[in-house]
Short mmCIF file of C-alpha atoms and ligand atoms in Angstrom, two decimals:
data_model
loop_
_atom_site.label_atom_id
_atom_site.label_comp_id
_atom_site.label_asym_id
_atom_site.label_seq_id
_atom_site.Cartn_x
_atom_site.Cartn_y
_atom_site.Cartn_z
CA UNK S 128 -74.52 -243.21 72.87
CA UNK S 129 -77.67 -245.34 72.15
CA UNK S 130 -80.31 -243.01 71.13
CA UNK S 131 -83.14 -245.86 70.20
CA UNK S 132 -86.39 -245.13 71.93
CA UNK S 133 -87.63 -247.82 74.39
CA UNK S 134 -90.27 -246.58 76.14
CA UNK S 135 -92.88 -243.79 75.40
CA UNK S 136 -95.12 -242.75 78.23
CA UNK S 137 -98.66 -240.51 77.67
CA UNK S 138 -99.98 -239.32 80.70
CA UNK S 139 -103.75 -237.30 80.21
CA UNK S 140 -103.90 -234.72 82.79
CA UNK S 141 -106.96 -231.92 83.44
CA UNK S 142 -105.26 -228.49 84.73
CA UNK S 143 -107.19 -226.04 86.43
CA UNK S 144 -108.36 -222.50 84.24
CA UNK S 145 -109.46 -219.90 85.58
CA UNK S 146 -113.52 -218.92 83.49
CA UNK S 147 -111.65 -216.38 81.07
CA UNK S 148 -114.55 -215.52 78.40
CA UNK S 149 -114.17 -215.45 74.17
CA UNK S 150 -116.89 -215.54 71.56
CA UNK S 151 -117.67 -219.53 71.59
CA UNK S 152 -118.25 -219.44 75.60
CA UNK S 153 -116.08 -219.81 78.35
CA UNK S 154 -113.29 -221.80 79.83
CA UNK S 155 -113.86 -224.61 81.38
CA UNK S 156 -112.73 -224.99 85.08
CA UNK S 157 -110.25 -227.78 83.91
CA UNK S 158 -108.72 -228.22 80.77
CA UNK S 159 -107.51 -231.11 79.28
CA UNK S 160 -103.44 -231.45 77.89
CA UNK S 161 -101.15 -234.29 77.35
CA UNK S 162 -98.01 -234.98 78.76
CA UNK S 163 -95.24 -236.94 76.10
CA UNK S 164 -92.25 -238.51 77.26
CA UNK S 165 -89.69 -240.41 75.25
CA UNK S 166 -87.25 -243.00 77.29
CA UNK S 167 -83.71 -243.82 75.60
CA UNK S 168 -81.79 -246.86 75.64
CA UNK S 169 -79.49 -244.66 78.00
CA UNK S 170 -82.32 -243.86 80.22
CA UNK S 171 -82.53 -239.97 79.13
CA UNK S 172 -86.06 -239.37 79.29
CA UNK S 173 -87.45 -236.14 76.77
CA UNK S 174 -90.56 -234.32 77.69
CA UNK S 175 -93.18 -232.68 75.54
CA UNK S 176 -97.09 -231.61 75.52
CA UNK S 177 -99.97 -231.29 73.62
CA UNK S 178 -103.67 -231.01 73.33
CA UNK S 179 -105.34 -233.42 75.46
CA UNK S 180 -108.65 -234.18 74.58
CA UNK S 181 -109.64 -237.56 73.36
CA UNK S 182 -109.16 -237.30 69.50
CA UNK S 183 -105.59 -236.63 69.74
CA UNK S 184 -105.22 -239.21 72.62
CA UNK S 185 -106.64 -241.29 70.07
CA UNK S 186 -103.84 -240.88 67.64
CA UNK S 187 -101.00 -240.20 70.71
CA UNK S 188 -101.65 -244.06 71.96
CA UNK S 189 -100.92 -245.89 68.20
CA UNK S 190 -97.96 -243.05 67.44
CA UNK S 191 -96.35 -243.54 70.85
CA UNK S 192 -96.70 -247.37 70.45
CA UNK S 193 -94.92 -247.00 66.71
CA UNK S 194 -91.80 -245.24 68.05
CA UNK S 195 -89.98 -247.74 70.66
CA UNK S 196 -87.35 -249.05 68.93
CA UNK S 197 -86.60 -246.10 66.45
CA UNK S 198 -84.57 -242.88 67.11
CA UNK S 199 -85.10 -240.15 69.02
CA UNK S 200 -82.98 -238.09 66.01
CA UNK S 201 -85.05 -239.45 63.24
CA UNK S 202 -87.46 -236.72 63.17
CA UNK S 203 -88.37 -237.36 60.18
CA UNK S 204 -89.13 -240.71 60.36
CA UNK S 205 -91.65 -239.53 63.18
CA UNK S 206 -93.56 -237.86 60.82
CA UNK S 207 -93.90 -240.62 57.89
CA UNK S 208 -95.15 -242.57 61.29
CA UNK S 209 -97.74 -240.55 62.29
CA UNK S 210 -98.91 -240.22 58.78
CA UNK S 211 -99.48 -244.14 58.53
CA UNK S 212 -101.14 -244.45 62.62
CA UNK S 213 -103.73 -241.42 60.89
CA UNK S 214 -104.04 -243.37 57.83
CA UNK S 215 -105.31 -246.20 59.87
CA UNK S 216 -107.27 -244.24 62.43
CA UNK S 217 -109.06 -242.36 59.85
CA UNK S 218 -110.76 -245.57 58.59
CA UNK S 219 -112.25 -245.85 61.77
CA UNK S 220 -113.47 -242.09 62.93
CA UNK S 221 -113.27 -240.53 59.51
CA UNK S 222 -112.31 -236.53 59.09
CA UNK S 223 -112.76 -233.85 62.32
CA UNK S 224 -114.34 -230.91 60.45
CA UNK S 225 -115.60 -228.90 63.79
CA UNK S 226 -114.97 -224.96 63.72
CA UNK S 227 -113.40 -223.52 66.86
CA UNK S 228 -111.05 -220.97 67.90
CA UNK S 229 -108.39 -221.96 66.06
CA UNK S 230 -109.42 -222.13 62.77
CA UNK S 231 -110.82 -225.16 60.47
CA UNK S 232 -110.34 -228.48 62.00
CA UNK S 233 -109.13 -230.84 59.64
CA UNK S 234 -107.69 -234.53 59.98
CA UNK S 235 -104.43 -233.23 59.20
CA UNK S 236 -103.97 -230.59 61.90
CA UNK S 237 -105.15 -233.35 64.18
CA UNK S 238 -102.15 -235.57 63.28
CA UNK S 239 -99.97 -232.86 63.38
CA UNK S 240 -100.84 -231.56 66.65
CA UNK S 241 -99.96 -234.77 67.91
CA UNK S 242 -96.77 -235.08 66.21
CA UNK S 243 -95.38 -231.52 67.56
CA UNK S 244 -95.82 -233.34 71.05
CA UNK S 245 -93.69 -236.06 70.39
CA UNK S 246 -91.34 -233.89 68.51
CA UNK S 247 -90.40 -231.60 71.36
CA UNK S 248 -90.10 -234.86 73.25
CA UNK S 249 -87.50 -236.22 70.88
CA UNK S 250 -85.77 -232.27 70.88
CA UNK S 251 -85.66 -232.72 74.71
CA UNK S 252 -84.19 -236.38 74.63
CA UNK S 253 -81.53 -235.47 72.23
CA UNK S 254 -80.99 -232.00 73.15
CA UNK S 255 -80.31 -233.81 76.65
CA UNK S 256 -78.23 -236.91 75.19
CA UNK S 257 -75.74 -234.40 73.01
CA UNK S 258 -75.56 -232.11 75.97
CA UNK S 259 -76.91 -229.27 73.67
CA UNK S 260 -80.16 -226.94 74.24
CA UNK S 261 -82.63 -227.41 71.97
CA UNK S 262 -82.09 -224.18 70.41
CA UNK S 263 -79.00 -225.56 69.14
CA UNK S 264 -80.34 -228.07 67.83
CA UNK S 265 -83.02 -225.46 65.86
CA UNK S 266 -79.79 -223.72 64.49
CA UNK S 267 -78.99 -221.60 67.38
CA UNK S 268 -80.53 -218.74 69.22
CA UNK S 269 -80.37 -215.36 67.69
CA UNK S 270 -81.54 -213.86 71.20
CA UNK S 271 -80.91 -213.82 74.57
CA UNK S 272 -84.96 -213.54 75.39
CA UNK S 273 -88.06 -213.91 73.92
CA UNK S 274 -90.52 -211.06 74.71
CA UNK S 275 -94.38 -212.44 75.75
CA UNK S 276 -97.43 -209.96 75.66
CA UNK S 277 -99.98 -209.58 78.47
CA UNK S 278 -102.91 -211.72 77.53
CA UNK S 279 -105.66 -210.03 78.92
CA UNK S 280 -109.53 -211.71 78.82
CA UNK S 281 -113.25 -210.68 79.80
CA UNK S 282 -113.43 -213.19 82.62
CA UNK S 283 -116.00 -213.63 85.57
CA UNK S 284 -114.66 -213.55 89.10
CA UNK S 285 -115.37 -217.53 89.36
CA UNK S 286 -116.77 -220.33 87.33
CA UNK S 287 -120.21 -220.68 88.01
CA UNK S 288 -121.97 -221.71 91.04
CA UNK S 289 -122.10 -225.71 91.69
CA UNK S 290 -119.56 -226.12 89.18
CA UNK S 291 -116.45 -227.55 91.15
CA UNK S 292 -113.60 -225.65 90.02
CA UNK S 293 -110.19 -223.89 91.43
CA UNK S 294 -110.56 -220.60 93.03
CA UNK S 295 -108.38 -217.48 91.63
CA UNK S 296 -107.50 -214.24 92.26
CA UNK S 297 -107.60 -211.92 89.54
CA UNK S 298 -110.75 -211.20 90.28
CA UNK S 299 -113.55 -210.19 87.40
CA UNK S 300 -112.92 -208.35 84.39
CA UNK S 301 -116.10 -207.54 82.45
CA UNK S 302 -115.76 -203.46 81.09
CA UNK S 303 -113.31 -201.27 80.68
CA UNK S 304 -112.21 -200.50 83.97
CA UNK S 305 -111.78 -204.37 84.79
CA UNK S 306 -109.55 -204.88 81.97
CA UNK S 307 -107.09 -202.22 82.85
CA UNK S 308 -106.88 -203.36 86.32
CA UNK S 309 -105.87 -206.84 85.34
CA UNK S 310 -103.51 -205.82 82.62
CA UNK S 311 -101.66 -203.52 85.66
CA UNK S 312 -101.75 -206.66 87.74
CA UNK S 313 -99.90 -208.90 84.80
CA UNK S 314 -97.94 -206.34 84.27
CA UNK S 315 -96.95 -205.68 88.07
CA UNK S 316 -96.38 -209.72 87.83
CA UNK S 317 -94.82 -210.47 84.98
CA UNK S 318 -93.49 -206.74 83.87
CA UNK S 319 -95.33 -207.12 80.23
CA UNK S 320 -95.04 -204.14 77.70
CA UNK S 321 -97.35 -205.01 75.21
CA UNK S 322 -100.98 -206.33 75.61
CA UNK S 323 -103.42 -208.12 73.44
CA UNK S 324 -107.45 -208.60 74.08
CA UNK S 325 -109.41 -211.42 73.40
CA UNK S 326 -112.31 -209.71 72.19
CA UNK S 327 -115.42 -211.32 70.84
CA UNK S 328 -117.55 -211.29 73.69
CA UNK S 329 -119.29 -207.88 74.08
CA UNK S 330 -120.44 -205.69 71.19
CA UNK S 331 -117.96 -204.05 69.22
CA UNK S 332 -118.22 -200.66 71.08
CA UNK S 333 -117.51 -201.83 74.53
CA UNK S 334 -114.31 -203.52 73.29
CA UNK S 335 -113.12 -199.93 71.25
CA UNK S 336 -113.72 -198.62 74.59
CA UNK S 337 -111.48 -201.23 76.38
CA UNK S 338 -108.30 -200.68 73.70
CA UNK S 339 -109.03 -196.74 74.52
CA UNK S 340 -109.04 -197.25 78.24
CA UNK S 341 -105.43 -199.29 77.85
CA UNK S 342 -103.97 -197.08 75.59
CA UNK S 343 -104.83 -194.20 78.01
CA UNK S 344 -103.59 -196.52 81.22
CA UNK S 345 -100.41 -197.74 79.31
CA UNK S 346 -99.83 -194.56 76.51
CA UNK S 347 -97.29 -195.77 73.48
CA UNK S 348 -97.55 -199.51 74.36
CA UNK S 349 -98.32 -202.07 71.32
CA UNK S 350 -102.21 -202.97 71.73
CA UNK S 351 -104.10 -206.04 69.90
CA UNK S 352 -107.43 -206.78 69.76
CA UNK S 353 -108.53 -210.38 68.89
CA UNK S 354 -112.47 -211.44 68.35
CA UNK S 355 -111.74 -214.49 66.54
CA UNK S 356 -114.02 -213.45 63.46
CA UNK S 357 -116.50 -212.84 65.44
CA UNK S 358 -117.34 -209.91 63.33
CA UNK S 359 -118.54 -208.56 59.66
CA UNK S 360 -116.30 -207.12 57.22
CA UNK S 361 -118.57 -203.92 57.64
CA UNK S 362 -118.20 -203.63 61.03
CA UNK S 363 -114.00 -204.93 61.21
CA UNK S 364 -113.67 -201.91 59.04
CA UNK S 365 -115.48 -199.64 61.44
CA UNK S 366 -113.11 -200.41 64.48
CA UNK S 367 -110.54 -200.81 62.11
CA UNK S 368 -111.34 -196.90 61.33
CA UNK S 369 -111.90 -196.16 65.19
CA UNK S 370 -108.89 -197.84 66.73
CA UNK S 371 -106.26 -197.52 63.87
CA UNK S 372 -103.58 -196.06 65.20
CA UNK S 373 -103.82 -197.52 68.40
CA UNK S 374 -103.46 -200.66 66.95
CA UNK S 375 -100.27 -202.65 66.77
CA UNK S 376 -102.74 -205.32 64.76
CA UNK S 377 -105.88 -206.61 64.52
CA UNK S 378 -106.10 -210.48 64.80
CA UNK S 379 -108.53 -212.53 62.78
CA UNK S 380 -111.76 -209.68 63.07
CA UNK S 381 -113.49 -211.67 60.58
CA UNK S 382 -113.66 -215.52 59.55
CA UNK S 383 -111.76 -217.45 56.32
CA UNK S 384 -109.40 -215.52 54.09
CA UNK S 385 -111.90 -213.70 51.34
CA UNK S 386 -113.11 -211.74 53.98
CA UNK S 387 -109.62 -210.65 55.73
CA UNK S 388 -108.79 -209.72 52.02
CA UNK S 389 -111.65 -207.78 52.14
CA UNK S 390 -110.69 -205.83 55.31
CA UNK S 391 -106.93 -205.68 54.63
CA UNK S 392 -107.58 -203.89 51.27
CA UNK S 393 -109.41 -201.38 53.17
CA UNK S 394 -107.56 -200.33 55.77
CA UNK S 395 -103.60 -199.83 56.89
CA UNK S 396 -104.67 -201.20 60.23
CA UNK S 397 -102.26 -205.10 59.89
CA UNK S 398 -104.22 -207.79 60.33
CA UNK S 399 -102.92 -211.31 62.36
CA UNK S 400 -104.14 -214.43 61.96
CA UNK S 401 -104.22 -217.73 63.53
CA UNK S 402 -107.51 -219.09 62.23
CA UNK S 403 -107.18 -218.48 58.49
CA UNK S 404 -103.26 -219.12 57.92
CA UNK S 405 -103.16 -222.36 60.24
CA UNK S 406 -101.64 -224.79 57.40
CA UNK S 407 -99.07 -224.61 54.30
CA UNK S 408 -102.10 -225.36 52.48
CA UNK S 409 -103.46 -222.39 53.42
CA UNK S 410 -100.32 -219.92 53.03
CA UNK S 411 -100.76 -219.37 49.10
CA UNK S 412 -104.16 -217.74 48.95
CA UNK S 413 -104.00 -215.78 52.29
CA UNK S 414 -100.26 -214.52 50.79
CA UNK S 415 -101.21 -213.92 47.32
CA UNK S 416 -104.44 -211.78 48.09
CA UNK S 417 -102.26 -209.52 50.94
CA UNK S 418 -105.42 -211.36 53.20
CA UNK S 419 -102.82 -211.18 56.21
CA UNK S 420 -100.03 -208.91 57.01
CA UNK S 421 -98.70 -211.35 60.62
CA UNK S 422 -99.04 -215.13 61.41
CA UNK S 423 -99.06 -216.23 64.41
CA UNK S 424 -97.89 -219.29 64.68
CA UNK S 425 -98.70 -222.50 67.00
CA UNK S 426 -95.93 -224.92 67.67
CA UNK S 427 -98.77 -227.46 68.23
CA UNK S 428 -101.26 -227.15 65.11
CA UNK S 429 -98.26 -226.48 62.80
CA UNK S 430 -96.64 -229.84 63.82
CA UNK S 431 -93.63 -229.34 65.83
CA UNK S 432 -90.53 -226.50 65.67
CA UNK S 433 -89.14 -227.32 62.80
CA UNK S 434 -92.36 -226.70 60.83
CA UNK S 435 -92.62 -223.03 62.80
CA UNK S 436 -88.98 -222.40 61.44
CA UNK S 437 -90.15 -223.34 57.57
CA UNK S 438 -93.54 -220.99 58.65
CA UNK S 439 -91.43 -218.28 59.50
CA UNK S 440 -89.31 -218.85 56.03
CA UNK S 441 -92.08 -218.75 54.33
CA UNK S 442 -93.31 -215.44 55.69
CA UNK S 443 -89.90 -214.00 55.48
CA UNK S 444 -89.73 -214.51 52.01
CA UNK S 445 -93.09 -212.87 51.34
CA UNK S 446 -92.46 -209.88 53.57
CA UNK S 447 -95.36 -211.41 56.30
CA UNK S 448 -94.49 -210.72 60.02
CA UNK S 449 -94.95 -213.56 62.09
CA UNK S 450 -95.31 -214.36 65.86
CA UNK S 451 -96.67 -216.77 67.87
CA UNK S 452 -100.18 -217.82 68.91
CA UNK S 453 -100.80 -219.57 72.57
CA UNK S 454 -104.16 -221.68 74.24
CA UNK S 455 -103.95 -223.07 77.28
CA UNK S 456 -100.35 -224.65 78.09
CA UNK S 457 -97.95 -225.40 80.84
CA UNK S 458 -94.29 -224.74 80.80
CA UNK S 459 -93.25 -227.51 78.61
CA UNK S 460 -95.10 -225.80 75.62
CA UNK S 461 -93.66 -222.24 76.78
CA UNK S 462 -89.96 -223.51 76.82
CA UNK S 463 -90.56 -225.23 73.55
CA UNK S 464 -91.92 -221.85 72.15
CA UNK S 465 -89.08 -219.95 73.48
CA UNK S 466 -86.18 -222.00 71.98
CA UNK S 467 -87.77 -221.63 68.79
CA UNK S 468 -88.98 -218.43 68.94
CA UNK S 469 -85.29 -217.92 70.10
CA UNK S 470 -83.75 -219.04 66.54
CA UNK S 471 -86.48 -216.96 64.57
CA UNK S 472 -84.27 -214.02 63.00
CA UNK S 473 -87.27 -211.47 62.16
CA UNK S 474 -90.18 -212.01 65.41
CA UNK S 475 -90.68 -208.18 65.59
CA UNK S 476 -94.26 -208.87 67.55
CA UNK S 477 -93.90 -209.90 71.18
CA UNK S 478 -95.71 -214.04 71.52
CA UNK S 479 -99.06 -214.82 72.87
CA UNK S 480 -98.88 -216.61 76.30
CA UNK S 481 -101.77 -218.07 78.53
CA UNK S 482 -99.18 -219.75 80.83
CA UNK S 483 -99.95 -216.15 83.17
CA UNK S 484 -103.67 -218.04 83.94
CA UNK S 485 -102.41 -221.50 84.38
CA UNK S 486 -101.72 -222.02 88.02
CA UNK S 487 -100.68 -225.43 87.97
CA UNK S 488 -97.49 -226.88 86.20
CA UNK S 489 -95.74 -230.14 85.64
CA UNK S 490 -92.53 -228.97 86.39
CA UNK S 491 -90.15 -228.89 89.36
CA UNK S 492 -89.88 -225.12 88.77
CA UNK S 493 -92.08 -222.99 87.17
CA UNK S 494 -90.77 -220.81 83.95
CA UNK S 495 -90.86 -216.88 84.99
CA UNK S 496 -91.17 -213.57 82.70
CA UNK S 497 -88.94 -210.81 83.85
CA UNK S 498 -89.73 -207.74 81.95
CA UNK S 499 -92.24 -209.60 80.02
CA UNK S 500 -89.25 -211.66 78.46
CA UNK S 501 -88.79 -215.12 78.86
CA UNK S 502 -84.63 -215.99 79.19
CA UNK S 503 -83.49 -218.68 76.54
CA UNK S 504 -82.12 -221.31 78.41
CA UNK S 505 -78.36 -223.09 77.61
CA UNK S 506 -79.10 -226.26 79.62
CA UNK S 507 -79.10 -229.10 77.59
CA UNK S 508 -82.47 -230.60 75.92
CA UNK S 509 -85.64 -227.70 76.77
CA UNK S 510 -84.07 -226.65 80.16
CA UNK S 511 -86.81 -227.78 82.24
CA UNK S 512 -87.89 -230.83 84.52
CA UNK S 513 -90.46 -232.88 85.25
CA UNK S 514 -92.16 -233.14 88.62
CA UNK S 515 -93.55 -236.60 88.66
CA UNK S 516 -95.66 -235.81 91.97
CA UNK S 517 -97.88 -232.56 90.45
CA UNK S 518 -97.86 -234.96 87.24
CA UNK S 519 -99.48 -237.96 88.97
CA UNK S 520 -101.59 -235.48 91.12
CA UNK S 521 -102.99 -233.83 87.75
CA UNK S 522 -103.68 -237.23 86.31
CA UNK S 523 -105.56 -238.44 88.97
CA UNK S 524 -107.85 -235.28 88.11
CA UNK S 525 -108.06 -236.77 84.92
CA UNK S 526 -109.08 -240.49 85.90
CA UNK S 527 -111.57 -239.19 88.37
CA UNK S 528 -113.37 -237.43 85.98
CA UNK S 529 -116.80 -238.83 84.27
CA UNK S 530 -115.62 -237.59 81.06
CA UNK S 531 -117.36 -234.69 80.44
CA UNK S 532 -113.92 -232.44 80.91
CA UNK S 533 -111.69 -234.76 78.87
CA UNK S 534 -112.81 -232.80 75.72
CA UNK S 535 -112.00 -229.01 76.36
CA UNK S 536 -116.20 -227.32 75.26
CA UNK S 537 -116.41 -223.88 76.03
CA UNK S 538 -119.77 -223.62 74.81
CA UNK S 539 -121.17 -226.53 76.97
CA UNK S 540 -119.07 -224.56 79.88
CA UNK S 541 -121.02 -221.60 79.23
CA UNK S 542 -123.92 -223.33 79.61
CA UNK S 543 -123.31 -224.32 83.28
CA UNK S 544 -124.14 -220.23 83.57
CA UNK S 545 -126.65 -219.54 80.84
CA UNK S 546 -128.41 -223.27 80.07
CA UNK S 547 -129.56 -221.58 76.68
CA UNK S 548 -126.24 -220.78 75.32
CA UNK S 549 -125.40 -221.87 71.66
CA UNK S 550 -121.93 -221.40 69.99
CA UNK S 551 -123.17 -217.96 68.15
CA UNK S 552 -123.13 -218.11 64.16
CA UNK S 553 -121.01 -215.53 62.44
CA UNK S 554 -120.47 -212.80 61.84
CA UNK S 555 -122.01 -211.68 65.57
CA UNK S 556 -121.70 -208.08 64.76
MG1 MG T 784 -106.26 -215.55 67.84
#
């Protein structure tokens, strides 16, 4: 068996999104990812994906370069590697300090954002070469199937007029009444049990109203409402108050970990994060001030699944729930989050999934939710295949495009609606 890499292809692709609404702006009709794949000597070819926009293509290109000739097993060795291609590219664009969805961006999730693609490559290509699913690889699964939550969003019927984009049919989903309605469709879909919000977009009250209306439409159900800190501690406390016990958690109501320690020591309502506790860096003061009770953890920002199985370690030991947190992905990223969310002994909160609103896929078969859950697969490597047609079709997107969708902006999206929209400051409310 000759496990040395040879050949490491990135292809940038734009996949269509339907205009699903949070507190920054709105999604953009095409979003961009990036596809990974690591060749063998023994022409086994592993597939992963990541964040597409230009930064991290920036540090893909160098890091894919870097790895021909090395193992596929030395995973490792793939991190000491990316840390010397960010070494070198930092000289030359300096630290990414933007704010967005996902917490603080730093150089350092950058790199490691990049890595986890290449990671789950290597998982696949081995997992593939040894005959063994990647799970195995992980340790072993400890379930039979991982359980996904509805993801439900504001959303308009259809990206804005003029703006070329993919049609959908979900329809709109702006008040209460909208938001039950799609969460009945996902659920007559997909057969989710448990259903999270991403709030953030309307004032506070018209959100309580939409966890009321889905608690009445779907009675004893786990509910979550997220407004990426779109809010005060003042007013987190307030819906806190008004929606406690409907509330399985409430995810990141207000920005940076003071103020979540502020709100946690106030209510009994748990409060999830994937914006304050996004790096080990950040574990010790979120942990040590009882600032969050969940993590939700992202494959991609926390640098591959080994680093989600040290996360979840971590939380164990300090009595912190964890789950998982989702943007925009295809199936690659959704089996790569089920085999590790597979070998995670204590996930007692159901994972975050967009792949419901992504149409389009690179695979030869799409991944499917039966009950909400997805199965763990045995096949060897991540289980799934590459369909080098829809890949090359979704590429081409990419090529043809001026540029102004390589980098995913929901702001500048929002714009293409309301020309006077800025990213709002926080707290909103
Ligand atoms: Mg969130």
């Amino acid at each position: 068996m000759n496990l040395t890499v040879t050949d490491v292809r990135l292809t940038p692709i734009l996949v269509a999104d339907p205009p699903l609404l949070n507190t920054q702006g709105v999604h953009q009709p095409y979003t961009p990812r990036l596809i990974v794949e690591v060749e063998t000597a023994d022409g086994i070819t592993g597939v992963g994906e990541t964040y597409g926009d230009t930064k991290y293509l920036e540090l893909a290109r160098p890091l894919a370069e870097r790895l021909v000739g090395r193992q596929v097993s030395d995973l490792n060795g793939l991190f000491t590697a990316a840390d010397e291609v960010a070494v070198a590219a930092s000289r030359v664009s300096g630290q990414v300090d933007v704010g967005g969805l996902r917490g603080v961006q730093t150089a350092d999730k950058l790199r490691l954002s990049v890595v986890s693609g290449f990671e789950v490559a290597c998982l696949d290509a081995l997992g593939k070469a040894l005959g063994l699913p990647v799970h195995a690889l992980l340790g072993g699964k400890v379930r039979e199937t991982v359980e996904y939550s509805a993801y439900l969003f504001y959303k308009w019927a259809e990206h804005p007029e003029g703006v070329p984009a993919e049609k959908d049919d979900w329809g709109a989903a702006l008040d209460p009444a909208g938001v039950v309605e799609q969460a009945r469709v996902l659920t007559e879909r997909h057969g989710f049990t448990s259903y999270k919000l991403k709030g953030g977009v309307f004032p506070p009250e018209e959100e309580i109203a939409a966890i009321r209306a889905l608690a009445e439409a779907f009675p004893g159900h786990p509910l979550r409402l997220d407004p990426n800190g779109a809010w005060s501690v003042e007013t987190s406390l307030k819906v806190a108050e008004e929606l406690g016990d409907l509330l399985e958690y409430l995810e990141d109501p207000v920005l940076g970990t003071p103020a979540m320690a502020e709100v946690a020591a106030k209510t009994d309502v748990p409060l999830a994060t994937n914006m304050c506790v996004t790096t080990f860096a950040e574990i010790k003061e979120a942990f040590t001030r009882d600032a969050v009770q969940v993590v939700l953890s992202d494959h991609h920002y926390w640098g591959g699944l080994r680093n989600t199985q040290q996360l979840a370690a971590v939380c164990r030991t300090f009595g912190v729930g964890v789950s998982m947190h989702s943007n925009t992905h295809l199936g690659i990223s959704l089996a790569a989050m089920t085999h590790v969310s597979a070998t995670v002994p204590d996930l007692h909160h159901a994972c975050d999934s967009h792949y419901p609103w992504q149409p389009e896929d690179v695979l030869t078969e799409r991944l499917t939710f039966d009950g909400g859950k997805v199965t763990v697969s045995d096949a060897p490597g991540l289980g799934v295949e590459l369909d080098r047609e829809k890949l090359a079709f979704l590429h081409q997107r990419w090529l043809d495009d001026d540029g102004t969708l390589r980098d995913r902006d929901d702001a500048a999206a929002m714009r293409a609606a309301d020309p006077d929209w800025v990213t709002p400051s926080v707290p909103r409310w």
